[in-house]
PDB file of C-alpha atoms in Angstrom:
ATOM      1  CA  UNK A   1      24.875  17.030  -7.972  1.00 48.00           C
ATOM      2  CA  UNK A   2      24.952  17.894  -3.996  1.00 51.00           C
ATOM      3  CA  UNK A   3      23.487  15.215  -2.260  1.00 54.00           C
ATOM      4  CA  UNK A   4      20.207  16.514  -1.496  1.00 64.00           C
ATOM      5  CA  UNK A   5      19.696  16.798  -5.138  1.00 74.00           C
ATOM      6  CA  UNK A   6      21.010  13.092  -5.321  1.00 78.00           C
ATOM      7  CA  UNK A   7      17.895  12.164  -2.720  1.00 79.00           C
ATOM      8  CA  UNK A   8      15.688  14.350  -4.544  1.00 81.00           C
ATOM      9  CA  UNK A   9      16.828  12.258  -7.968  1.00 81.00           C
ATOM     10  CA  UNK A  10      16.381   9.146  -6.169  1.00 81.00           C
ATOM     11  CA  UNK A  11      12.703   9.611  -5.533  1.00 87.00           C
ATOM     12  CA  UNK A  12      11.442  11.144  -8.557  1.00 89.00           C
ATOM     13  CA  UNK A  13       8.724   8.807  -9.202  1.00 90.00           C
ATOM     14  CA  UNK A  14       7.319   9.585  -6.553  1.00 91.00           C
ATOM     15  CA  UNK A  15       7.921  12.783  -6.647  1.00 93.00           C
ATOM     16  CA  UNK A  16       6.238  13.193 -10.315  1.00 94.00           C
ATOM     17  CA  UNK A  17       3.635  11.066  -8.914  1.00 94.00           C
ATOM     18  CA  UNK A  18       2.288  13.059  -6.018  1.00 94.00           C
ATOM     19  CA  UNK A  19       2.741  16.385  -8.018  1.00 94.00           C
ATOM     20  CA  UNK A  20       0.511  15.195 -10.642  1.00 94.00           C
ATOM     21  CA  UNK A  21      -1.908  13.823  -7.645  1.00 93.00           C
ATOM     22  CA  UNK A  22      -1.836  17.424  -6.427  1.00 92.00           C
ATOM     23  CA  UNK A  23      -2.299  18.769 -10.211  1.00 93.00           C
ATOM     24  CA  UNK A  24      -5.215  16.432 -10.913  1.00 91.00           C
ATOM     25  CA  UNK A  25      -7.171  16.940  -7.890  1.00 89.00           C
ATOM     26  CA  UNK A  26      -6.282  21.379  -8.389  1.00 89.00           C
ATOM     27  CA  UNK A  27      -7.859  21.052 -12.413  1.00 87.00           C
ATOM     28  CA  UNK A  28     -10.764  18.402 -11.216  1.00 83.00           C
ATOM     29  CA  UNK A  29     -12.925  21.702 -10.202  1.00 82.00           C
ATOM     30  CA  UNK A  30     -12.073  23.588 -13.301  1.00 81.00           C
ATOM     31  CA  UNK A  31     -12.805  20.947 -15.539  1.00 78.00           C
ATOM     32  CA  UNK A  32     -16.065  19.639 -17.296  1.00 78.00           C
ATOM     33  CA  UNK A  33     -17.992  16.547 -16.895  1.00 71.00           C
ATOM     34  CA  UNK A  34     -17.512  15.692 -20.228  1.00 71.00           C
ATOM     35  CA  UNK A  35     -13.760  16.063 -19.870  1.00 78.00           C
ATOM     36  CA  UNK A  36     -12.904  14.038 -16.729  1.00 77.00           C
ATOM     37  CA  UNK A  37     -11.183  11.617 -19.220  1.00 82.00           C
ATOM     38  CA  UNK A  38      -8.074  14.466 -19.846  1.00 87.00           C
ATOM     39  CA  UNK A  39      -7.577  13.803 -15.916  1.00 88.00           C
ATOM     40  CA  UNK A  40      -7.185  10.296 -16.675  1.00 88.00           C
ATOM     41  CA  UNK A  41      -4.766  10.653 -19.465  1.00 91.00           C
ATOM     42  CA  UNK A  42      -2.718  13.076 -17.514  1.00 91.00           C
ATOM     43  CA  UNK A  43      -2.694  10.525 -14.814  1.00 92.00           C
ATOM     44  CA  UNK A  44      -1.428   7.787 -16.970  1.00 93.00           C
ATOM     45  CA  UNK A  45       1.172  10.068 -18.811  1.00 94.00           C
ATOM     46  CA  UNK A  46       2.391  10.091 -15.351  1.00 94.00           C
ATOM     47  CA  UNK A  47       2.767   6.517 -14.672  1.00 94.00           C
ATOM     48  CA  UNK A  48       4.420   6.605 -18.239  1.00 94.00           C
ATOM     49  CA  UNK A  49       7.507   8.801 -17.213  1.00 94.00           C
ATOM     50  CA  UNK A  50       7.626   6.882 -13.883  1.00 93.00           C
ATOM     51  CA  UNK A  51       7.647   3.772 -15.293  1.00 92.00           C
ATOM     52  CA  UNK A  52      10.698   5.022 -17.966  1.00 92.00           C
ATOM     53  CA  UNK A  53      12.786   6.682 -15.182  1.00 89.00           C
ATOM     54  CA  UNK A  54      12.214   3.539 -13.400  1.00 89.00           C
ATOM     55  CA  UNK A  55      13.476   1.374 -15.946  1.00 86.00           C
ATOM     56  CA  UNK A  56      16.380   3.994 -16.788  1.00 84.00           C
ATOM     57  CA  UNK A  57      17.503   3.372 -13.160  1.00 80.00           C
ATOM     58  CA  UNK A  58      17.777  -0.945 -13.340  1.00 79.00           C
ATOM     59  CA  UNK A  59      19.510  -0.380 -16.949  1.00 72.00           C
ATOM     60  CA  UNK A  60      21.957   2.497 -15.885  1.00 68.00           C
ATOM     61  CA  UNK A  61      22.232   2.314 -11.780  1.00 65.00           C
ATOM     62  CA  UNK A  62      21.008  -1.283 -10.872  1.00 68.00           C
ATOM     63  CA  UNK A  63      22.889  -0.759  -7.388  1.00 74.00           C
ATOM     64  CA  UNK A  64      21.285  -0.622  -3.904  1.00 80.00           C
ATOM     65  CA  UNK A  65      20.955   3.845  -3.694  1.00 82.00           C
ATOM     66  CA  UNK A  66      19.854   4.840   0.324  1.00 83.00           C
ATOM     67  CA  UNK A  67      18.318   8.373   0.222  1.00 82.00           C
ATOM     68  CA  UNK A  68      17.169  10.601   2.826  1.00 85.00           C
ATOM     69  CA  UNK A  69      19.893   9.583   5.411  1.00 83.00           C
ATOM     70  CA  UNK A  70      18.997   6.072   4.506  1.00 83.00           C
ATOM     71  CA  UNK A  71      15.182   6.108   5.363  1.00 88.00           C
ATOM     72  CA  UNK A  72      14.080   5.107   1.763  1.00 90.00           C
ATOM     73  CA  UNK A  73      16.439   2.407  -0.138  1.00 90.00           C
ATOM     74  CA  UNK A  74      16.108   2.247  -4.341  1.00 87.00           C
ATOM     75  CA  UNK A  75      17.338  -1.347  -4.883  1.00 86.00           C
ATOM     76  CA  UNK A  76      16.005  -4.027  -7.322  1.00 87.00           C
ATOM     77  CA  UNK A  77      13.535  -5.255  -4.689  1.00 90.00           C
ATOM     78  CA  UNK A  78      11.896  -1.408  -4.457  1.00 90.00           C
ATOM     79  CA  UNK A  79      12.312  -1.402  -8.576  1.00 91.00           C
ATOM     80  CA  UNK A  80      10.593  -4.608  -9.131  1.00 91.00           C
ATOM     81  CA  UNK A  81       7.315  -4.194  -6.973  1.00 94.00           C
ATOM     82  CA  UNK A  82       7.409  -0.033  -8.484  1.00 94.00           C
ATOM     83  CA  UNK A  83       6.953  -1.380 -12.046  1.00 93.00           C
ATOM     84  CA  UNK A  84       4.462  -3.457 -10.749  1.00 94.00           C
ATOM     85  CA  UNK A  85       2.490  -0.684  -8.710  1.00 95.00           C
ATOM     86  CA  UNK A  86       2.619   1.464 -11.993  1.00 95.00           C
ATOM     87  CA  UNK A  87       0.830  -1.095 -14.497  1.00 94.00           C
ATOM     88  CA  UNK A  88      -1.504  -2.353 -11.724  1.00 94.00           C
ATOM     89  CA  UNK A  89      -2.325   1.640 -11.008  1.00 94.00           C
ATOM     90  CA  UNK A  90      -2.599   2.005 -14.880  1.00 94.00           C
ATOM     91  CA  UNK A  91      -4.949  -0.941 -15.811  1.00 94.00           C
ATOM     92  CA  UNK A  92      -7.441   0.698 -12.791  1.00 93.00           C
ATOM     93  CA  UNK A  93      -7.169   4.208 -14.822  1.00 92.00           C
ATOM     94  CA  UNK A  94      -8.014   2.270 -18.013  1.00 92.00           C
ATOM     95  CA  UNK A  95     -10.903   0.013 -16.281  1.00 91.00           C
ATOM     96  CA  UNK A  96     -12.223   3.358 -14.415  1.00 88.00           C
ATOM     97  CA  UNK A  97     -12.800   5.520 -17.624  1.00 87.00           C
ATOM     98  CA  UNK A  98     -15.972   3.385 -18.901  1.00 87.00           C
ATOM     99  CA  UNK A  99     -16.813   2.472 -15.137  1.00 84.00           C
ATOM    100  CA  UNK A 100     -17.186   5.709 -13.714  1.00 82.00           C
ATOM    101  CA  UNK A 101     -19.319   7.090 -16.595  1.00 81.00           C
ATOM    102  CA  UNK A 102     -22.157   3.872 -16.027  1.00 82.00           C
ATOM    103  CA  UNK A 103     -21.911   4.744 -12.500  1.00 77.00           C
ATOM    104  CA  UNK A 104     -22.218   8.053 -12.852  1.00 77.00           C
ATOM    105  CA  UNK A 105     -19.667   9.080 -10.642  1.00 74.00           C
ATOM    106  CA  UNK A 106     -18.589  12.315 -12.155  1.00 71.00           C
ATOM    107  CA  UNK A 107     -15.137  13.277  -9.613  1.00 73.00           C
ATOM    108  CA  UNK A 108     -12.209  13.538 -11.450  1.00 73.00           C
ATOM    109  CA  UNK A 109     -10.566  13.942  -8.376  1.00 83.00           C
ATOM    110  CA  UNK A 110     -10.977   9.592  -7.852  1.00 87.00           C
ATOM    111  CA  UNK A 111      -7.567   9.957 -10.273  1.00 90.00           C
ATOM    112  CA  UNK A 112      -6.056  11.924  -7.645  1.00 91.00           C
ATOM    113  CA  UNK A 113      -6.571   9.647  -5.045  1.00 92.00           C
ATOM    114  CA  UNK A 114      -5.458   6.750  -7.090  1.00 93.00           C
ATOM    115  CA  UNK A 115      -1.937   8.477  -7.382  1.00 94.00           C
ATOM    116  CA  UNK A 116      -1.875   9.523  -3.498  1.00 94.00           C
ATOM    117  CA  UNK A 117      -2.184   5.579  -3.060  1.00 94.00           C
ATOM    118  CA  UNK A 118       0.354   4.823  -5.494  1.00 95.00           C
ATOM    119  CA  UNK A 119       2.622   7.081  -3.882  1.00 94.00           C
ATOM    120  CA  UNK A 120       1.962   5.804  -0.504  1.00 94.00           C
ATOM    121  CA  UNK A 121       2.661   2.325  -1.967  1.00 95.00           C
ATOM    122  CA  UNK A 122       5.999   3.154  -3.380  1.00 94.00           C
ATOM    123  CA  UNK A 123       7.206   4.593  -0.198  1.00 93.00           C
ATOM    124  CA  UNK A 124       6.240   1.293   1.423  1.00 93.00           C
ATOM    125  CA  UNK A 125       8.337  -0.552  -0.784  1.00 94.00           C
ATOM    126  CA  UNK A 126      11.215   1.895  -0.562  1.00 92.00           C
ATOM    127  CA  UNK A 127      11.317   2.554   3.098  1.00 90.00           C
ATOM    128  CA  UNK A 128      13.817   0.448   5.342  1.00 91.00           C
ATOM    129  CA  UNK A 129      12.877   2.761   8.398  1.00 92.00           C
ATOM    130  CA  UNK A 130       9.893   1.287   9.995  1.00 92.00           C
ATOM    131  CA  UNK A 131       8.217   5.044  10.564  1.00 92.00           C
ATOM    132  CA  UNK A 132       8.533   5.771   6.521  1.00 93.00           C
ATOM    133  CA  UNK A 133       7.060   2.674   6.156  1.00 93.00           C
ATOM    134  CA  UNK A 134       4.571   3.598   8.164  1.00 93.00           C
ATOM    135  CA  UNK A 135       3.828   6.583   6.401  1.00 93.00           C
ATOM    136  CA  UNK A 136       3.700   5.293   3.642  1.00 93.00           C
ATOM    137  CA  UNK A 137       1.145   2.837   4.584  1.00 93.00           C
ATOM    138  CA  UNK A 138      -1.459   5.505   6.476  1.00 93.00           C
ATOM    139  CA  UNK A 139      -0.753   7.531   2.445  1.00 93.00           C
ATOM    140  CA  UNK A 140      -2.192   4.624   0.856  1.00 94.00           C
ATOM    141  CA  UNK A 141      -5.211   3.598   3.791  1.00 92.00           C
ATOM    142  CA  UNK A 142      -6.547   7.282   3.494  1.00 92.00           C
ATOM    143  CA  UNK A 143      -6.637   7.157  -0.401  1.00 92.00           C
ATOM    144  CA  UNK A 144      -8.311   4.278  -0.033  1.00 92.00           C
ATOM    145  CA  UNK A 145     -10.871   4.789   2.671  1.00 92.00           C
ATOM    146  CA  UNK A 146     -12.123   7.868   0.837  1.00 90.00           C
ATOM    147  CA  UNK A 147     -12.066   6.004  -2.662  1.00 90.00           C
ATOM    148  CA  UNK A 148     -14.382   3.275  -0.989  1.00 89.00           C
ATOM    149  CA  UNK A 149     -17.269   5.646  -0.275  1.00 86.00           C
ATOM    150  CA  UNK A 150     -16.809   7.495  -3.253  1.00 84.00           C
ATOM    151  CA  UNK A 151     -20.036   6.166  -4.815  1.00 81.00           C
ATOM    152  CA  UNK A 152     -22.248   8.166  -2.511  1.00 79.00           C
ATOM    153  CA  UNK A 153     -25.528   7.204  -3.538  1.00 77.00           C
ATOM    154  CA  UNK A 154     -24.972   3.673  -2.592  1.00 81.00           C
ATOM    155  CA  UNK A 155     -25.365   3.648   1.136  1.00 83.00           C
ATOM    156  CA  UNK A 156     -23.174  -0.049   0.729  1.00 85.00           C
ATOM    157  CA  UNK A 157     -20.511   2.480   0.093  1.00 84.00           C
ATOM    158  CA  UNK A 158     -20.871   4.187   2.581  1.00 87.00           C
ATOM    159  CA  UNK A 159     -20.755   1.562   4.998  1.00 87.00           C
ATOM    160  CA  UNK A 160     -18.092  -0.127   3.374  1.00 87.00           C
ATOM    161  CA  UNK A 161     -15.909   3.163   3.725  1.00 88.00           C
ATOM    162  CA  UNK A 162     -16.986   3.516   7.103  1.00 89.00           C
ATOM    163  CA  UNK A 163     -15.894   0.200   8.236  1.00 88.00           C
ATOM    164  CA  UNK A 164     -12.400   0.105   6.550  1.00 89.00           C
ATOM    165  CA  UNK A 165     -11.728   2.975   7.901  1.00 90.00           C
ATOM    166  CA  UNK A 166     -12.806   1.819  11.832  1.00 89.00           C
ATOM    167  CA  UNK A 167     -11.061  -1.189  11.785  1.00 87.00           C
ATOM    168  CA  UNK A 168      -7.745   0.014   9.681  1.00 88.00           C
ATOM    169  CA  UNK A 169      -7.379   2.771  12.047  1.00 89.00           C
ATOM    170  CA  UNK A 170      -7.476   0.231  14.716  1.00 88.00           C
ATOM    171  CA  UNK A 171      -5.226  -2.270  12.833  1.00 89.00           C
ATOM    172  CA  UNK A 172      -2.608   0.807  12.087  1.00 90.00           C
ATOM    173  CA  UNK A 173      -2.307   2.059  16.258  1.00 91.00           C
ATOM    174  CA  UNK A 174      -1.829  -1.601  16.767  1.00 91.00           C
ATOM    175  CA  UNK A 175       1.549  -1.092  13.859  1.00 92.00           C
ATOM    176  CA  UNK A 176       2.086   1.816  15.502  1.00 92.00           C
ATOM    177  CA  UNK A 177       2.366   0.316  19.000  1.00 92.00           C
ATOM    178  CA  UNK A 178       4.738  -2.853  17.854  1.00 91.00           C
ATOM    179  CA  UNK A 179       7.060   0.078  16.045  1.00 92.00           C
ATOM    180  CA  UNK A 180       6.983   1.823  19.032  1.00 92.00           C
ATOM    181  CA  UNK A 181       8.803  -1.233  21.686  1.00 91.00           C
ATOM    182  CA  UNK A 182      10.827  -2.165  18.708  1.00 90.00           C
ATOM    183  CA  UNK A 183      12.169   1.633  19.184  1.00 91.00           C
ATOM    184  CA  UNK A 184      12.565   1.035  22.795  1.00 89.00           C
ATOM    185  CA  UNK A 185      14.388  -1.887  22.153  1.00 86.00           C
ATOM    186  CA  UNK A 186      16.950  -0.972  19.433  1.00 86.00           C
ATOM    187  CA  UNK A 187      16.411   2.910  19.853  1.00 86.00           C
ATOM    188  CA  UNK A 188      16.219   3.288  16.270  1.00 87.00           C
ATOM    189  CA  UNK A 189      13.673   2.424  13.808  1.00 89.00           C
ATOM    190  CA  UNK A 190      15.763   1.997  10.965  1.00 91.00           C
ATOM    191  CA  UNK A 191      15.819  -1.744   9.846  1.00 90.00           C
ATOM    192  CA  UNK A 192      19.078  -2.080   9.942  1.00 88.00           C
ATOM    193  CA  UNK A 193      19.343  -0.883  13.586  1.00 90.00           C
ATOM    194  CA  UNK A 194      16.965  -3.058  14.394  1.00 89.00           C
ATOM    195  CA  UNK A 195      18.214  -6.383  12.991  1.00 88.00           C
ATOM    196  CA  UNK A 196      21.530  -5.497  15.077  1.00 87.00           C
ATOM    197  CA  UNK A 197      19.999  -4.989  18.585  1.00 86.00           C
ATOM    198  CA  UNK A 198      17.566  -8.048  17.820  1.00 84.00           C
ATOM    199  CA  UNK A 199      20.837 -10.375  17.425  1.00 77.00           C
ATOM    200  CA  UNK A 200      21.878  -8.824  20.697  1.00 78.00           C
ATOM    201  CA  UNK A 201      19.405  -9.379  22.370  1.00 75.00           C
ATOM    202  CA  UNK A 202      17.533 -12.654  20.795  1.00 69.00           C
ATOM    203  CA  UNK A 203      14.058 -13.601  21.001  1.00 68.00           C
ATOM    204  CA  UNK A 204      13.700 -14.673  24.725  1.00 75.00           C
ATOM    205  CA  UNK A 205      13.618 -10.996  25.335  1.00 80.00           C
ATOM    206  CA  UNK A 206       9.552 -10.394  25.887  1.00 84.00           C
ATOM    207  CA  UNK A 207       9.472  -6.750  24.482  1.00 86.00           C
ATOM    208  CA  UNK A 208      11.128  -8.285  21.022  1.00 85.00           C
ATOM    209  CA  UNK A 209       8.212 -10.899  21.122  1.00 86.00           C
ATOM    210  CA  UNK A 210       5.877  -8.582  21.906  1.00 89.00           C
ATOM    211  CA  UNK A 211       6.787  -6.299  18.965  1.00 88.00           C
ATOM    212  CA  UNK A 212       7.085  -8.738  16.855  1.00 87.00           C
ATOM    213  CA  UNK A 213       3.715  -9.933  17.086  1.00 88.00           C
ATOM    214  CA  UNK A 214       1.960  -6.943  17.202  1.00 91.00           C
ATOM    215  CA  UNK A 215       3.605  -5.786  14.176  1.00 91.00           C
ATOM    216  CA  UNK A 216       2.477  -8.869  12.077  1.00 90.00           C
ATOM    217  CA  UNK A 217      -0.823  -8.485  13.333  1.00 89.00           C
ATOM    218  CA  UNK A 218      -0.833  -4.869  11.586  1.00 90.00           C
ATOM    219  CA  UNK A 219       0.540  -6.221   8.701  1.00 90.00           C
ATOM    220  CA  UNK A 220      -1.594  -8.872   8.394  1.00 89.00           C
ATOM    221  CA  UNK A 221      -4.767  -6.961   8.659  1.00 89.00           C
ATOM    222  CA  UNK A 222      -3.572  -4.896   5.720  1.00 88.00           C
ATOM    223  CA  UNK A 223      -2.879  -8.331   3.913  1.00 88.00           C
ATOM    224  CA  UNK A 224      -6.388  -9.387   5.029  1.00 86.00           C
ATOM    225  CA  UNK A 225      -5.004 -12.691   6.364  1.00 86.00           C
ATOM    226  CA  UNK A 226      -6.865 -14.412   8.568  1.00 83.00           C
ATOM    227  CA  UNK A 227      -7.799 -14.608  11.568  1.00 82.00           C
ATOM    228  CA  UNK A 228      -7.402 -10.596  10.587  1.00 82.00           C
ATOM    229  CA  UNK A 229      -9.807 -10.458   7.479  1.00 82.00           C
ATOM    230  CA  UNK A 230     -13.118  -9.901   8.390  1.00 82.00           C
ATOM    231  CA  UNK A 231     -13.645  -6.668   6.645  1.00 84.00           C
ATOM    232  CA  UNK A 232     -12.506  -7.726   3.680  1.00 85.00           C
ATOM    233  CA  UNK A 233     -16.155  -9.182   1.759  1.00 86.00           C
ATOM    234  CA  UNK A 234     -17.988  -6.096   3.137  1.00 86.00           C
ATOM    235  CA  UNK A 235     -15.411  -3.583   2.096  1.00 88.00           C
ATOM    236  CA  UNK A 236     -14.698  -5.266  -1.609  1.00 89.00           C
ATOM    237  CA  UNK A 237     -18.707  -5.965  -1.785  1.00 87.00           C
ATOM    238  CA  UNK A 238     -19.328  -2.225  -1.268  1.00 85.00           C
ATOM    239  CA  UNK A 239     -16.701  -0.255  -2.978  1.00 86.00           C
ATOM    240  CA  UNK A 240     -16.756   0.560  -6.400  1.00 87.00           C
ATOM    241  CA  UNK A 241     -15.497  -1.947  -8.577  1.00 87.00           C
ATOM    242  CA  UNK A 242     -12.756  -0.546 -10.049  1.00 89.00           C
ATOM    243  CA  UNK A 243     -11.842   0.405  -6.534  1.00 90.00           C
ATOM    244  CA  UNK A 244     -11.960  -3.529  -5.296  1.00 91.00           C
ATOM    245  CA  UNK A 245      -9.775  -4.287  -8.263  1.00 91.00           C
ATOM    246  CA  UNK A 246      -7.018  -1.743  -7.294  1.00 93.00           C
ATOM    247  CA  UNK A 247      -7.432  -2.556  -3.387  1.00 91.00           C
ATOM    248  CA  UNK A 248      -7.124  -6.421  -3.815  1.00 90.00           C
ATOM    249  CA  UNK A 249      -4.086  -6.235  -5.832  1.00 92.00           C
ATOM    250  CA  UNK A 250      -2.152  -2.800  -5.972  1.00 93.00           C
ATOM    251  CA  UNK A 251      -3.000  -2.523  -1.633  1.00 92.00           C
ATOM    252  CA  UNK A 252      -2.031  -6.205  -1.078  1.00 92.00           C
ATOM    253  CA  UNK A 253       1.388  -6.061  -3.216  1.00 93.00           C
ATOM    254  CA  UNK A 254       2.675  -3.274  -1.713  1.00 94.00           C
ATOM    255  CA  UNK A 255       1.891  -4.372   2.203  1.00 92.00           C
ATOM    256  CA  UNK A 256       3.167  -7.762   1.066  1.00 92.00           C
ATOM    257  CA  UNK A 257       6.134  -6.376  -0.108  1.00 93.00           C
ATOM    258  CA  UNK A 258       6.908  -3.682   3.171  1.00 93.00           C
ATOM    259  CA  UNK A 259       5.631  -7.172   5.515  1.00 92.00           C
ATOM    260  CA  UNK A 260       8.725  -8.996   3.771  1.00 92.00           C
ATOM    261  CA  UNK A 261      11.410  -6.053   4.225  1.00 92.00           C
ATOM    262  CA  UNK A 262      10.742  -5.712   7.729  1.00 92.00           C
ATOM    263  CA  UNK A 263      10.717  -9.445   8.759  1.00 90.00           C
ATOM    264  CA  UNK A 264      13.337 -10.331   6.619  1.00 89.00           C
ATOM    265  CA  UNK A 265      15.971  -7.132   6.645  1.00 88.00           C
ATOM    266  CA  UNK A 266      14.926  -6.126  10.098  1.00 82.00           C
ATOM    267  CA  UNK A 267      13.419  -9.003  12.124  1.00 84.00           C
ATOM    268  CA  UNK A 268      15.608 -12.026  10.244  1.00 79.00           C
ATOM    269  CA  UNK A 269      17.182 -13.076  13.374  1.00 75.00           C
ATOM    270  CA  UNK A 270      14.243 -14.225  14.319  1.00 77.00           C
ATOM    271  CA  UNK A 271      13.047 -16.446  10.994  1.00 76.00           C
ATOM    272  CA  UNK A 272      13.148 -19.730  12.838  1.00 74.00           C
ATOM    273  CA  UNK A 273       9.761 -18.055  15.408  1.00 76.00           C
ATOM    274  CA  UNK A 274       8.150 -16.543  13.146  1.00 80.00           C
ATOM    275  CA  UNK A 275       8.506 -18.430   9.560  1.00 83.00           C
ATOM    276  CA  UNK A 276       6.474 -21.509  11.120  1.00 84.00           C
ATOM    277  CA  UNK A 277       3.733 -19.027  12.273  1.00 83.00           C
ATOM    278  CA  UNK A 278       3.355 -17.398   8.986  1.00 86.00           C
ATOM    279  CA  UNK A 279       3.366 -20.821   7.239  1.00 88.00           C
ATOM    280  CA  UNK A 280       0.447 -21.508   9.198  1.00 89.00           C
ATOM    281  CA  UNK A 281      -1.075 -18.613   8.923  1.00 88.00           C
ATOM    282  CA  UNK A 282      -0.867 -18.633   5.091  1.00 89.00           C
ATOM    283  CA  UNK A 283      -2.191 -22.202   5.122  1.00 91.00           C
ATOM    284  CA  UNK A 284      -5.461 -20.972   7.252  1.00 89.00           C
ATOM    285  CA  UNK A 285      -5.866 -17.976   4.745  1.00 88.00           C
ATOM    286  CA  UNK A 286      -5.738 -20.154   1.359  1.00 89.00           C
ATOM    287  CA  UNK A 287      -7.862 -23.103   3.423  1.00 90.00           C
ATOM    288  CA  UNK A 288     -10.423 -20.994   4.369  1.00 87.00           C
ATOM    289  CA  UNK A 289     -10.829 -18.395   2.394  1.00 85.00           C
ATOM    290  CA  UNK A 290     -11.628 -21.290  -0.574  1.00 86.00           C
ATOM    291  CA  UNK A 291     -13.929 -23.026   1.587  1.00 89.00           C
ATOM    292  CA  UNK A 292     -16.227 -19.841   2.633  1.00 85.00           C
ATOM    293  CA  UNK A 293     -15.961 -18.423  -1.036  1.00 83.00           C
ATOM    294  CA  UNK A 294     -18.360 -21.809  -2.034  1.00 86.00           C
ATOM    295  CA  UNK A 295     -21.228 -20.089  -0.395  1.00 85.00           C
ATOM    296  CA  UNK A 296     -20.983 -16.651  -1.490  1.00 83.00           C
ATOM    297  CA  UNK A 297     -23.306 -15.212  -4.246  1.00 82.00           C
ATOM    298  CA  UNK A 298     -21.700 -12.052  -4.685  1.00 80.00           C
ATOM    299  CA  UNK A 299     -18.587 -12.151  -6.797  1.00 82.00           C
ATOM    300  CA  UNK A 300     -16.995  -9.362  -5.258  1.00 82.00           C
ATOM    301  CA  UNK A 301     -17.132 -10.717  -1.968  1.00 79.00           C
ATOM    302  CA  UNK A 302     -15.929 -14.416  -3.108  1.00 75.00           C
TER     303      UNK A 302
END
């Protein structure tokens, strides 16, 4: 196998997942209201193959695999959080079926865009260069965003759509900007780069702070940490609820999982700043977010 077939191999679950994305989305048009549910099925065959090829890879190549001139890594950290993405993604499909037919939402193309996020997701637990990462993230935010408004005759949907997507633009520039001096400083934005130049250089350097705050700001408004979650009640409050569901665990796993490669594979040198500020942080988050959940009298915002 030449090698770009060997990348290709690599990332065939996500490969079979965004062609059946694209596949879904092409036969939505085509298909009747009364048959949305074959979309479904197709889209859960999917996760099906991905989750075997998946599983084929820990039994028969359970080694670290870099693809793509190592922007994307398969290792058993990737592998772990995939199979998790996949039944996650799955249980929404199952949960949607019966949901979207009280709702009324007739758009077969909401499978689609479950997918597109799913794909986004597993390139954000793949990716060890802090651009595919990003990628990877904005894949999954646009899914999202349109999936939150998706119930169109809710104007709560609407608004909750319109804010996530306001304020994670403006949390994904500020990602955008910390990737950007951590280029400057390393000239690379491979993880690996990075983690080199950073034990070079240390973390009295100000551009290394700088980065490295910025960049766990983004992350953190993806996580919906606080003092970054403010959207979060409105957003989950006005989305559909199968929607919610998939945002609050599928969206959280997989930033969770790309905020740990990059701190810990790329920005480990500098554990002993940042581990006590993300203790803290974490702290806050569980701390508050308990005590304001007494007072709310809407589930999905609690």
């Amino acid at each position: 196998m030449s090698l770009y077939g060997a990348d290709l191999f690599a990332l065939l679950p996500e490969l079979i997942v965004v062609v059946t994305a694209c596949l879904v989305i092409s036969l939505d048009p085509i298909t009747p209201a009364s048959r949305q549910d074959l979309l479904a099925w197709l889209s859960v065959g999917a996760l099906a193959l991905c989750l075997g090829i998946t599983g084929w890879q820990i039994n028969e190549l359970n080694i670290r695999v870099s693809a793509f001139s190592d922007l994307v890594v398969i290792d058993a950290y990737a592998r772990f959080w995939k199979i998790l993405l996949y039944g996650v993604a799955g249980l929404t499909i199952f949960m949607s079926m019966p949901y979207l037919k009280v709702e009324r939402i007739q758009l077969g193309e909401y499978y689609g865009f479950i997918l597109l996020a799913l794909s986004g997701m597993m390139v954000m637990v793949s990716g060890v260069d802090l651009l595919t990462i990003y990628l990877g993230t904005e894949l999954m935010s646009l899914s999202l965003y349109v999936m939150t408004g998706l119930n169109r005759s809710k104007p709560r949907s609407l608004e909750a759509a319109a804010k996530y997507f306001v304020l994670g633009a403006f949390s994904s520039g500020i990602l955008l900007y910390g990737i950007s001096l951590l280029y400057g400083v390393a000239g690379s934005t491979k993880l690996a780069t990075i983690a080199g130049a950073i034990g070079t250089r240390g973390a009295d350097d100000p551009l290394v702070l700088i980065a490295t705050i910025l960049i766990a700001v983004g992350f953190c408004f993806k996580l919906a940490a606080v003092p970054f979650h403010m959207w979060t009640p409105d957003v989950y409050q006005g989305a559909p609820t199968s929607v919610t569901a998939f945002m609050a665990v599928a969206a959280k796993a997989a930033s969770f999982a790309a905020f740990m490669r990059v701190f810990i594979e790329g920005l480990g040198g500098l554990k002993a700043e940042w581990s006590l500020l993300f203790l803290l942080i974490a702290v806050v988050t569980l701390v508050l977010g308990n005590v304001v959940a007494i007072v709310q009298t809407n589930i999905k915002r609690m």
